XYZ file of C-alpha atoms in Angstrom:
722
model
C 73.853 383.989 143.614
C 72.897 385.219 147.081
C 75.236 386.015 149.962
C 73.033 384.999 152.900
C 73.855 385.658 156.545
C 71.805 384.827 159.609
C 73.152 387.126 162.295
C 73.719 384.689 165.157
C 77.462 385.139 165.617
C 80.035 387.916 165.741
C 81.287 389.065 162.345
C 84.754 390.392 161.453
C 85.103 394.150 161.053
C 85.697 394.205 157.303
C 84.740 397.870 156.968
C 87.671 398.723 159.220
C 89.994 397.004 156.733
C 88.794 398.243 153.347
C 90.651 401.524 153.747
C 88.708 403.655 151.265
C 87.860 406.449 153.683
C 84.309 406.590 152.317
C 82.331 405.004 155.136
C 81.466 407.281 158.080
C 82.443 410.471 156.236
C 79.930 413.358 156.206
C 78.940 412.794 152.583
C 76.132 415.045 151.281
C 72.986 413.359 150.041
C 73.337 412.609 146.314
C 69.638 413.327 145.749
C 69.882 416.673 147.552
C 70.101 418.791 144.366
C 66.980 417.069 143.031
C 65.047 417.838 146.212
C 66.004 421.487 146.545
C 65.314 422.121 142.843
C 61.923 420.412 142.860
C 62.987 417.578 140.549
C 62.527 414.807 143.119
C 58.951 413.706 142.518
C 56.874 412.948 145.622
C 53.637 410.973 145.688
C 51.290 413.959 145.388
C 53.278 415.351 142.442
C 52.970 412.375 140.095
C 50.615 412.803 137.162
C 49.126 410.352 134.683
C 47.223 410.704 131.453
C 43.461 410.994 132.039
C 44.049 411.205 135.804
C 41.078 411.880 138.084
C 41.243 413.433 141.550
C 39.908 411.993 144.778
C 39.059 413.622 148.108
C 38.322 411.776 151.341
C 34.973 412.043 153.106
C 35.271 412.038 156.896
C 32.721 410.821 159.445
C 30.782 413.652 161.052
C 29.825 411.691 164.169
C 32.016 409.827 166.685
C 30.038 406.585 166.805
C 27.255 404.945 164.836
C 26.629 404.054 161.204
C 26.199 405.855 157.910
C 24.689 405.685 154.443
C 26.044 407.645 151.487
C 23.540 409.535 149.312
C 25.470 409.731 146.026
C 22.429 411.164 144.248
C 22.833 414.347 146.305
C 25.963 415.318 144.356
C 25.864 413.364 141.071
C 24.886 416.438 139.049
C 27.668 418.637 140.405
C 30.364 419.759 137.922
C 33.119 417.210 137.404
C 31.454 414.415 139.399
C 32.760 410.941 138.562
C 31.796 408.814 141.544
C 31.583 408.195 145.290
C 33.072 404.947 146.625
C 33.004 403.478 150.121
C 33.898 399.832 149.480
C 37.090 398.408 151.034
C 37.370 401.564 153.162
C 40.002 401.184 155.904
C 39.232 402.644 159.324
C 42.738 404.025 159.872
C 46.304 403.494 158.695
C 47.899 400.099 159.263
C 50.281 399.473 162.133
C 53.975 399.079 161.330
C 54.933 395.581 160.053
C 51.246 394.615 160.217
C 51.526 392.902 156.809
C 47.752 392.608 156.524
C 44.783 394.916 156.038
C 43.752 397.376 158.740
C 40.253 397.130 160.209
C 37.559 397.540 157.529
C 34.170 398.326 159.045
C 31.895 398.770 156.007
C 29.298 401.244 157.340
C 30.217 401.436 161.036
C 31.785 404.584 162.546
C 34.077 404.442 165.577
C 35.555 407.955 165.674
C 34.837 411.418 164.348
C 36.975 412.014 161.261
C 37.100 408.337 160.236
C 37.345 407.893 156.448
C 33.973 406.693 155.121
C 34.201 407.350 151.369
C 36.221 408.898 148.588
C 34.724 411.350 146.104
C 36.266 411.423 142.635
C 36.033 414.274 140.142
C 37.907 415.736 137.207
C 39.790 418.285 139.349
C 40.935 418.450 142.958
C 38.798 421.537 143.609
C 35.708 419.831 142.244
C 36.339 416.707 144.317
C 36.797 418.781 147.464
C 33.607 420.751 146.805
C 31.602 417.597 146.130
C 32.947 415.901 149.268
C 31.925 418.899 151.351
C 28.454 418.900 149.743
C 27.814 415.158 149.922
C 24.776 414.154 151.963
C 25.466 411.422 154.497
C 22.671 409.873 156.546
C 23.921 409.025 160.049
C 22.491 406.787 162.745
C 24.048 407.983 165.978
C 25.117 405.881 168.934
C 25.184 408.152 171.970
C 27.357 405.779 174.022
C 30.551 407.645 173.102
C 33.767 407.189 175.077
C 35.935 410.201 174.351
C 37.467 411.215 177.688
C 40.702 409.547 178.794
C 40.314 410.787 182.363
C 36.820 409.291 182.657
C 37.902 405.736 181.804
C 37.235 403.195 184.564
C 37.216 399.952 182.561
C 40.959 399.309 182.233
C 42.059 395.956 180.856
C 45.320 394.579 182.214
C 47.832 393.670 179.537
C 51.474 392.753 179.890
C 52.899 392.677 183.418
C 56.019 391.508 185.198
C 57.147 391.176 188.798
C 60.637 390.491 190.096
C 61.465 390.482 193.789
C 59.268 392.530 196.122
C 58.834 396.126 194.960
C 56.640 397.271 197.852
C 58.941 395.894 200.522
C 62.017 397.367 198.829
C 60.415 400.809 198.696
C 59.315 400.599 202.333
C 62.857 399.762 203.472
C 64.695 402.135 201.129
C 66.734 405.108 202.291
C 65.337 407.157 199.413
C 62.244 406.652 197.266
C 59.967 408.468 194.838
C 56.452 407.622 193.680
C 55.373 409.937 190.863
C 52.709 409.945 188.163
C 53.296 411.608 184.805
C 50.943 412.226 181.906
C 51.819 412.681 178.260
C 49.339 413.868 175.612
C 48.825 412.308 172.186
C 51.337 413.378 169.527
C 51.091 413.589 165.756
C 53.961 412.686 163.449
C 53.204 415.843 161.429
C 55.412 414.843 158.498
C 55.975 417.679 156.050
C 54.654 415.628 153.121
C 50.983 414.673 153.497
C 49.913 411.114 152.731
C 49.119 410.717 149.051
C 48.723 408.044 146.384
C 48.271 407.743 142.616
C 46.811 404.398 141.521
C 46.336 402.930 138.050
C 45.291 399.466 136.862
C 46.517 397.366 133.966
C 44.146 394.422 133.834
C 44.368 392.683 137.222
C 47.518 394.527 138.252
C 47.627 397.815 140.130
C 50.523 400.246 140.427
C 50.407 402.671 143.340
C 52.764 405.613 143.716
C 52.468 406.424 147.397
C 54.173 407.918 150.425
C 55.078 404.773 152.370
C 57.966 403.624 154.555
C 57.953 399.815 154.379
C 57.078 398.594 150.898
C 57.556 394.878 151.533
C 54.834 394.979 154.162
C 52.766 397.673 152.430
C 52.344 395.595 149.265
C 50.741 392.792 151.289
C 48.583 395.275 153.214
C 47.180 396.857 150.056
C 46.621 393.474 148.428
C 44.771 392.201 151.492
C 42.675 395.367 151.719
C 41.642 395.060 148.058
C 41.222 391.280 148.100
C 43.831 390.606 145.408
C 47.116 388.721 145.169
C 50.199 390.630 146.342
C 51.939 389.654 143.090
C 49.486 391.979 141.334
C 50.560 395.022 143.358
C 53.505 397.267 142.512
C 54.408 400.120 144.847
C 56.662 403.049 143.975
C 58.012 405.349 146.698
C 61.366 406.746 145.550
C 61.082 409.872 147.732
C 59.192 410.203 151.000
C 58.904 413.578 152.693
C 59.147 412.389 156.269
C 57.320 409.577 157.990
C 58.217 409.275 161.687
C 56.055 406.145 161.875
C 52.970 407.638 160.233
C 53.749 405.919 156.906
C 54.855 402.539 158.269
C 51.560 401.003 157.178
C 49.230 401.750 154.296
C 46.851 404.662 154.708
C 43.319 405.464 153.486
C 44.692 407.395 150.488
C 46.491 404.337 149.098
C 43.482 402.020 149.344
C 40.936 404.628 148.235
C 42.934 405.617 145.162
C 43.201 401.956 144.126
C 39.482 401.325 144.731
C 38.381 404.395 142.772
C 40.777 403.667 139.922
C 39.429 400.139 139.590
C 35.844 401.412 139.473
C 36.566 404.138 136.920
C 39.138 402.387 134.774
C 41.425 405.407 134.873
C 44.221 406.663 137.166
C 43.103 408.326 140.388
C 45.170 410.447 142.754
C 44.171 411.006 146.385
C 45.982 413.476 148.635
C 45.011 413.724 152.281
C 44.154 417.171 153.563
C 46.175 418.102 156.661
C 43.017 417.679 158.766
C 42.654 414.162 157.319
C 46.247 413.375 158.243
C 45.666 414.381 161.858
C 42.464 412.347 162.136
C 42.889 409.271 159.892
C 46.571 408.521 160.502
C 47.679 406.820 163.703
C 48.708 409.087 166.585
C 50.983 408.485 169.538
C 48.751 407.431 172.399
C 48.018 409.504 175.473
C 49.608 407.964 178.572
C 49.444 408.045 182.321
C 52.575 406.560 183.883
C 53.361 405.762 187.494
C 57.060 405.402 188.231
C 58.305 404.152 191.603
C 62.019 404.104 192.344
C 64.049 403.394 195.465
C 67.733 403.560 196.410
C 69.897 402.643 199.373
C 71.984 405.072 201.400
C 74.798 404.849 198.835
C 72.534 405.893 196.003
C 72.278 402.417 194.441
C 68.814 401.702 193.115
C 67.035 398.746 194.706
C 63.567 399.038 193.161
C 62.101 400.020 189.789
C 58.382 400.153 189.069
C 56.860 401.433 185.828
C 53.138 401.114 185.115
C 51.198 402.772 182.312
C 47.645 403.399 181.124
C 46.740 404.089 177.471
C 43.897 403.728 174.954
C 43.109 402.687 171.405
C 40.251 401.798 169.083
C 38.527 398.378 169.273
C 40.512 395.517 167.731
C 43.583 397.703 167.208
C 46.598 395.546 168.151
C 49.080 398.279 169.059
C 50.002 399.313 172.605
C 52.831 401.785 173.226
C 55.729 399.893 174.899
C 56.554 402.742 177.261
C 58.629 400.648 179.670
C 61.032 399.265 177.032
C 64.134 401.125 178.215
C 63.174 400.785 181.884
C 63.853 397.055 181.674
C 67.571 397.411 180.975
C 68.775 400.971 181.561
C 69.355 400.938 185.344
C 69.882 398.327 188.045
C 67.616 397.349 190.925
C 66.706 393.803 191.832
C 63.057 394.485 192.713
C 60.960 395.394 189.673
C 57.340 395.706 188.594
C 55.804 396.559 185.235
C 52.176 396.796 184.239
C 50.266 397.947 181.174
C 46.561 398.793 181.199
C 44.513 399.600 178.108
C 41.030 400.847 177.335
C 38.899 401.622 174.289
C 38.005 405.185 173.307
C 36.215 406.618 170.274
C 39.250 408.566 169.175
C 41.702 408.335 166.297
C 43.805 405.180 166.380
C 47.071 405.027 168.308
C 50.183 403.627 166.677
C 53.916 403.929 166.258
C 55.351 407.431 166.239
C 59.088 408.098 166.262
C 60.722 406.076 169.067
C 57.511 404.284 170.098
C 57.846 403.492 173.766
C 61.031 405.355 174.638
C 59.848 408.764 173.412
C 57.234 409.097 176.158
C 58.326 406.321 178.510
C 61.707 407.953 179.059
C 60.088 411.302 179.823
C 58.615 409.693 182.922
C 61.565 407.444 183.761
C 64.243 410.106 183.428
C 62.203 412.673 185.348
C 61.760 410.154 188.172
C 65.470 409.281 188.174
C 66.209 412.993 188.479
C 63.787 413.247 191.387
C 65.435 410.324 193.153
C 68.892 411.817 192.649
C 67.628 415.065 194.178
C 66.118 413.268 197.173
C 69.364 411.334 197.679
C 71.441 414.511 197.402
C 73.553 413.126 194.542
C 74.452 414.907 191.321
C 72.110 413.621 188.536
C 74.988 412.561 186.261
C 76.807 410.798 189.099
C 73.573 409.111 190.195
C 73.058 407.648 186.720
C 76.665 406.477 186.559
C 76.286 404.642 189.887
C 73.266 402.761 188.635
C 74.470 401.375 185.308
C 74.160 397.590 185.727
C 76.941 395.202 184.745
C 74.483 392.850 183.037
C 70.805 392.993 182.137
C 69.096 393.382 185.535
C 66.309 390.909 184.732
C 67.890 388.049 182.792
C 71.600 388.492 183.466
C 72.511 388.686 179.768
C 75.591 390.629 178.763
C 75.238 393.849 176.787
C 76.460 393.574 173.188
C 77.998 396.999 173.689
C 77.193 399.716 176.176
C 78.813 403.125 176.262
C 76.321 404.890 178.529
C 78.956 405.877 181.088
C 81.199 407.279 178.371
C 78.279 409.216 176.875
C 77.420 410.732 180.265
C 80.999 411.576 181.176
C 82.100 412.977 177.822
C 78.816 414.800 177.364
C 79.015 416.384 180.818
C 82.528 417.616 180.137
C 81.696 419.076 176.739
C 78.507 420.679 178.023
C 80.130 422.302 181.061
C 78.041 420.358 183.563
C 80.420 421.269 186.382
C 79.065 424.835 186.224
C 75.545 423.685 187.149
C 74.056 425.403 190.225
C 71.308 424.528 192.682
C 67.678 425.361 191.789
C 66.987 429.122 191.598
C 70.639 429.908 192.285
C 71.480 431.143 188.800
C 69.525 434.120 187.549
C 69.871 436.634 184.716
C 67.412 439.484 185.203
C 63.937 438.003 185.376
C 65.127 434.652 183.984
C 66.077 431.622 186.058
C 68.781 429.531 184.329
C 69.165 425.778 184.802
C 70.753 422.637 183.375
C 69.247 419.191 182.963
C 70.412 415.747 181.912
C 68.736 412.546 180.805
C 70.033 409.221 179.592
C 69.093 407.982 176.138
C 68.405 404.375 175.181
C 66.805 402.648 172.230
C 66.601 398.892 171.681
C 68.602 397.846 168.615
C 66.792 395.745 166.022
C 67.902 393.900 162.887
C 65.291 393.004 160.262
C 65.446 390.722 157.250
C 66.601 392.643 154.202
C 67.765 392.047 150.638
C 69.669 394.126 148.100
C 71.180 393.463 144.686
C 74.622 394.934 143.931
C 76.032 395.036 140.395
C 79.618 395.936 139.469
C 80.089 396.924 135.815
C 83.264 396.616 133.704
C 83.372 400.407 133.274
C 83.985 400.859 136.996
C 80.451 401.834 137.963
C 78.127 400.055 140.360
C 74.389 399.797 140.896
C 72.547 399.112 144.171
C 68.922 397.993 143.903
C 66.475 397.446 146.753
C 62.910 398.458 147.610
C 64.249 400.254 150.710
C 62.880 403.774 151.166
C 64.501 407.108 151.958
C 62.233 409.111 154.267
C 64.702 411.963 154.565
C 67.203 409.957 156.599
C 69.956 409.658 153.982
C 69.431 406.130 152.624
C 70.641 407.040 149.134
C 73.896 408.348 150.592
C 74.517 405.552 153.101
C 73.891 402.624 150.753
C 76.047 404.265 148.111
C 78.845 404.771 150.645
C 78.772 401.127 151.736
C 78.963 399.893 148.141
C 81.716 402.389 147.288
C 83.742 401.425 150.362
C 83.467 397.726 149.631
C 84.157 397.939 145.888
C 86.899 400.569 145.938
C 84.940 403.112 143.900
C 84.297 406.839 144.220
C 80.767 407.483 145.469
C 79.835 409.284 142.263
C 80.356 405.985 140.428
C 77.642 404.263 142.486
C 73.951 404.601 141.590
C 71.324 403.668 144.183
C 67.779 402.785 143.129
C 65.141 402.610 145.868
C 61.428 402.500 146.520
C 60.164 399.961 143.971
C 58.635 396.613 144.959
C 59.993 395.087 141.740
C 63.410 395.306 143.436
C 64.691 392.987 146.210
C 62.671 393.340 149.404
C 64.367 395.379 152.140
C 63.578 395.956 155.790
C 61.898 399.278 155.127
C 62.427 402.497 157.051
C 61.247 402.259 160.639
C 62.280 401.232 164.109
C 65.786 402.641 163.542
C 66.622 399.391 161.755
C 66.630 400.682 158.170
C 70.241 401.749 157.663
C 71.724 398.785 159.525
C 69.470 396.152 157.939
C 69.432 397.371 154.339
C 73.054 398.490 154.671
C 74.036 394.989 155.773
C 72.351 393.462 152.721
C 74.275 395.863 150.454
C 77.454 394.981 152.350
C 76.842 391.252 151.812
C 76.109 391.697 148.125
C 79.334 393.660 147.664
C 81.211 391.123 149.779
C 80.129 388.364 147.404
C 81.403 390.440 144.467
C 84.730 390.878 146.242
C 84.984 387.094 146.619
C 84.530 386.615 142.869
C 87.132 389.268 142.082
C 89.583 387.669 144.533
C 89.075 384.313 142.848
C 89.790 385.808 139.431
C 92.842 387.612 140.787
C 94.116 384.427 142.408
C 94.097 385.582 146.026
C 91.967 385.065 149.110
C 89.138 387.535 149.867
C 91.074 388.604 152.980
C 94.074 389.624 150.832
C 92.046 391.567 148.289
C 92.351 395.363 148.167
C 90.168 397.435 145.848
C 90.848 401.094 145.195
C 90.206 403.465 142.302
C 89.113 400.627 140.040
C 92.214 398.514 140.672
C 92.352 395.103 142.402
C 95.438 394.108 144.409
C 96.192 390.844 146.203
C 98.476 387.820 146.171
C 101.270 389.799 144.511
C 98.933 390.647 141.626
C 97.595 394.029 140.582
C 95.066 394.388 137.779
C 92.442 396.934 136.713
C 88.870 395.797 137.258
C 88.243 396.270 133.548
C 90.577 393.323 132.898
C 88.950 391.095 135.511
C 85.349 391.752 134.467
C 84.186 390.325 131.156
C 80.720 391.547 132.005
C 78.723 392.808 134.991
C 78.929 390.892 138.261
C 75.618 390.936 140.110
C 75.128 389.519 143.606
C 72.252 389.663 146.084
C 72.882 390.228 149.757
C 70.418 388.756 152.260
C 70.580 389.463 155.999
C 68.402 387.886 158.683
C 68.358 388.273 162.454
C 69.629 385.304 164.455
C 69.450 383.990 167.994
C 71.752 385.864 170.366
C 71.863 385.856 174.168
C 72.904 389.488 174.487
C 71.096 392.729 175.251
C 71.355 395.107 172.308
C 70.676 398.821 172.467
C 72.016 402.195 171.528
C 72.851 404.529 174.411
C 73.406 408.218 174.902
C 72.968 411.251 177.118
C 71.079 414.499 176.532
C 72.036 417.779 178.180
C 69.939 420.956 178.096
C 70.180 424.497 179.418
C 66.959 426.457 179.753
C 65.779 429.857 180.920
C 62.495 430.164 182.816
C 60.855 433.565 183.085
C 60.072 434.374 186.717
C 57.196 436.658 185.702
C 55.388 434.592 183.041
C 56.624 431.006 183.451
C 57.777 430.988 179.821
C 60.546 428.492 179.011
C 63.264 429.027 176.449
C 65.773 426.334 175.620
C 69.174 428.015 175.291
C 71.362 425.116 174.186
C 71.412 421.316 173.984
C 74.078 418.678 173.582
C 73.549 415.029 172.688
C 76.302 412.513 173.383
C 75.488 409.377 171.386
C 76.891 405.840 171.035
C 75.297 403.996 168.125
C 77.932 401.599 166.866
C 79.657 402.507 163.612
C 78.435 405.856 162.319
C 77.792 405.248 158.624
C 77.546 408.910 157.587
C 78.513 411.605 160.070
C 76.400 414.276 158.383
C 73.131 412.359 158.116
C 73.614 410.877 161.591
C 74.092 414.354 163.066
C 71.005 415.518 161.205
C 69.000 412.654 162.703
C 70.090 413.602 166.227
C 69.289 417.261 165.580
C 65.798 416.162 164.600
C 65.524 414.153 167.802
C 66.628 417.099 169.927
C 64.113 419.386 168.232
C 61.365 416.815 168.690
C 62.394 416.581 172.336
C 61.855 420.331 172.688
C 58.411 419.938 171.164
C 57.478 417.014 173.419
C 58.652 418.914 176.484
C 57.147 422.319 175.766
C 54.546 422.554 172.994
C 53.229 419.417 171.300
C 49.803 418.238 172.407
C 46.896 416.747 170.500
C 43.755 417.937 172.259
C 40.564 415.880 172.132
C 37.038 417.074 172.832
C 36.156 415.141 175.984
C 32.540 414.730 174.860
C 33.058 413.381 171.351
C 36.720 412.367 171.289
C 37.400 414.321 168.109
C 40.673 416.179 167.611
C 40.262 419.899 168.242
C 43.650 421.087 166.945
C 43.858 419.053 163.734
C 46.303 421.207 161.792
C 49.766 422.739 162.082
C 48.330 426.119 163.016
C 47.050 424.755 166.336
C 49.311 421.733 166.909
C 52.489 423.528 167.884
C 55.752 422.008 166.695
C 58.988 423.887 167.436
C 59.873 426.524 164.853
C 63.171 428.288 164.155
C 63.059 430.665 167.123
C 62.281 427.765 169.496
C 65.437 425.872 168.540
C 68.759 426.938 170.083
C 72.327 425.913 169.387
C 72.395 422.123 169.060
C 75.539 420.067 169.476
C 76.077 416.384 168.744
C 78.977 414.299 170.010
C 79.457 410.717 168.806
C 81.218 408.217 171.041
C 83.289 405.846 168.922
C 81.825 402.353 169.227
C 81.552 399.061 167.363
C 78.805 396.562 168.110
C 79.980 393.230 166.705
C 76.721 391.492 167.611
C 74.471 394.011 165.873
C 75.143 393.228 162.217
C 78.126 392.742 159.870
C 78.652 396.517 159.553
C 78.645 397.022 163.367
C 76.136 399.880 163.306
C 73.106 400.638 165.463
C 70.090 402.875 164.932
C 70.425 406.594 165.626
C 67.168 408.256 164.453
C 65.066 407.289 167.442
C 67.908 407.237 169.961
C 68.316 410.963 169.280
C 64.790 411.577 170.580
C 64.731 409.146 173.499
C 65.229 411.127 176.705
C 65.666 414.489 174.971
C 62.476 416.036 176.348
C 63.260 414.868 179.882
C 66.581 416.746 179.793
C 64.564 419.916 179.100
C 62.084 419.401 181.935
C 64.857 418.392 184.332
C 66.562 421.658 183.409
C 63.338 423.513 184.205
C 63.452 422.098 187.725
C 67.095 423.068 188.136
C 66.276 426.584 186.919
C 63.230 427.421 189.008
C 62.510 424.516 191.366
C 59.273 423.479 189.624
C 58.742 419.889 188.494
C 56.239 419.386 185.703
C 54.333 416.112 185.792
C 51.827 416.810 183.009
C 53.383 417.291 179.595
C 53.873 419.629 177.831
C 55.452 422.104 180.260
C 53.443 425.150 179.239
C 53.656 428.378 181.308
C 50.333 427.727 183.076
C 51.877 424.607 184.663
C 54.964 426.467 185.853
C 53.952 430.009 186.837
C 51.558 429.110 189.712
C 54.398 427.233 191.455
C 57.156 429.824 191.141
């Protein structure tokens, strides 16, 4: 039996009635001991009998064609084969559900995967790959420089009212252009896959986020039926969007294994990860804002320019939050794209908001400064009552509460004017930025089984990418079935299990959690029927069912296991759904060198029901840290002549390390979003990043009076203006 819900109406708050005290608590991750002791097996750690090792061969030119000379290496020790068939150009886009571009022998960027070498050992495969002779035919018409692009293609656009006239008549206005560099997800675990065939069926152990889609992508790439593909991803060491779609390792391992008739494992070198896996695009963004004499915004314009490879469908939705965050009846949006011979662009944590809100929230801060209004107060004045473009109500919106409570907890009232606060050679300043992330529900299924011995099993192909899925799904089942969490086992990451939403887009916990909730709800209905009461009367606790003046142990009500499948789908709703928040930062700027140090940050977040306080806080911490990186250090650098990535490793691509990260605080605003899903939760992982970097750069301005328009805010962009 399946408990199926299409989410097109408000649901009752059952989790507020179950009374177990399990949901929302800061429960540790049940798989934590396995991870810290090395017993949680990741994709690159799996082994198989008679396993061979593969190593990717990268293109050595940015544009042209190639021919592999396998004879040049066939006599090297350990050589088993070189394969270039079915080679994918780059990783698939999230929810693509089909194969990425497969070019055969064409090259469109330097570092593109063109073959996989297979040998008996990893070291042999690497040596052979480095020795392999490749004959190239070069095309000198290479487009590698973002700043040299003139052929921009207009994409999505929108006009409402008259932006130009509103700006001309406004009491206060700003017109600023911001640039953001490409970013890399830089997940701790590199992309890896172990493939083996049994007749026409292939099993791939891989590092992937969305198995329901990934199975179809691999099948399409190989030209086989999806029913013949099994994926296993029980543990994923970070993804941040980079593992939403299949990657070259997954396809190459399957191709090589089919050729050789033995298992093959392929692990991407860190340089491969930086080049072959989709990056966050570089952007140029023009933001125009205007306000009347009372500080009420009357105009909002947000245009952006970005690039990708030919035939790549993704474009970063940088203006997503701009559409609904603030008021203003005159609005203009425009997106312009171009083709470059550089690594593909795709979804990276908080696609759209992560870089779009850097520009938007910096511009809002500028406008508040021009209007002479405190930045927190300015934002509060401009929260619209309804969606400013379609008039729809917000399903829930606690932005004002996030700003007000966050400001109080952070000590915002102590903020001074630019350059007014100084400690020795350090200027000290505070900054604020709103946070917003569109809330999304995706179709998801899970099977829940309650056993007569008082244990339960949750099964779904949902993944845990370090976000706490094992804990959260176990908590939901325990709360609904009246069991201790140690009596609930959660099995994830296997496409033989019911198909979940996958991890991505901040929809994973809410979507897969809702399917677990529905499966457990169906079990509760059966127990209530056996007890002789209505489901609303039923109370389950410590293995005992109570209701309708009856009280019986579950062992007496269950002759055998009860297994139910929960199935959630999004529905049609005329409401605007999003998570909201506010980021606060205090920084010190060195008056001699222009160096910036973040001294403390506070995030005030409203994301519906918090399912696990510990994992939710951890997600926001990660967002704050990523915000520091986006603001101050992270920058993929491309050679303008060839478009290839210059800093393609973690030695040269600078993510924040321990000494870069200050005291981080997280405050959750209590909220329920009845339109979101039956468990009233909203995504938190990407909300925690959205706006975080802008709070840092706004604090830089408050400290030293320098606004940075070209991210990241390195000392060379600050010192000349002090």
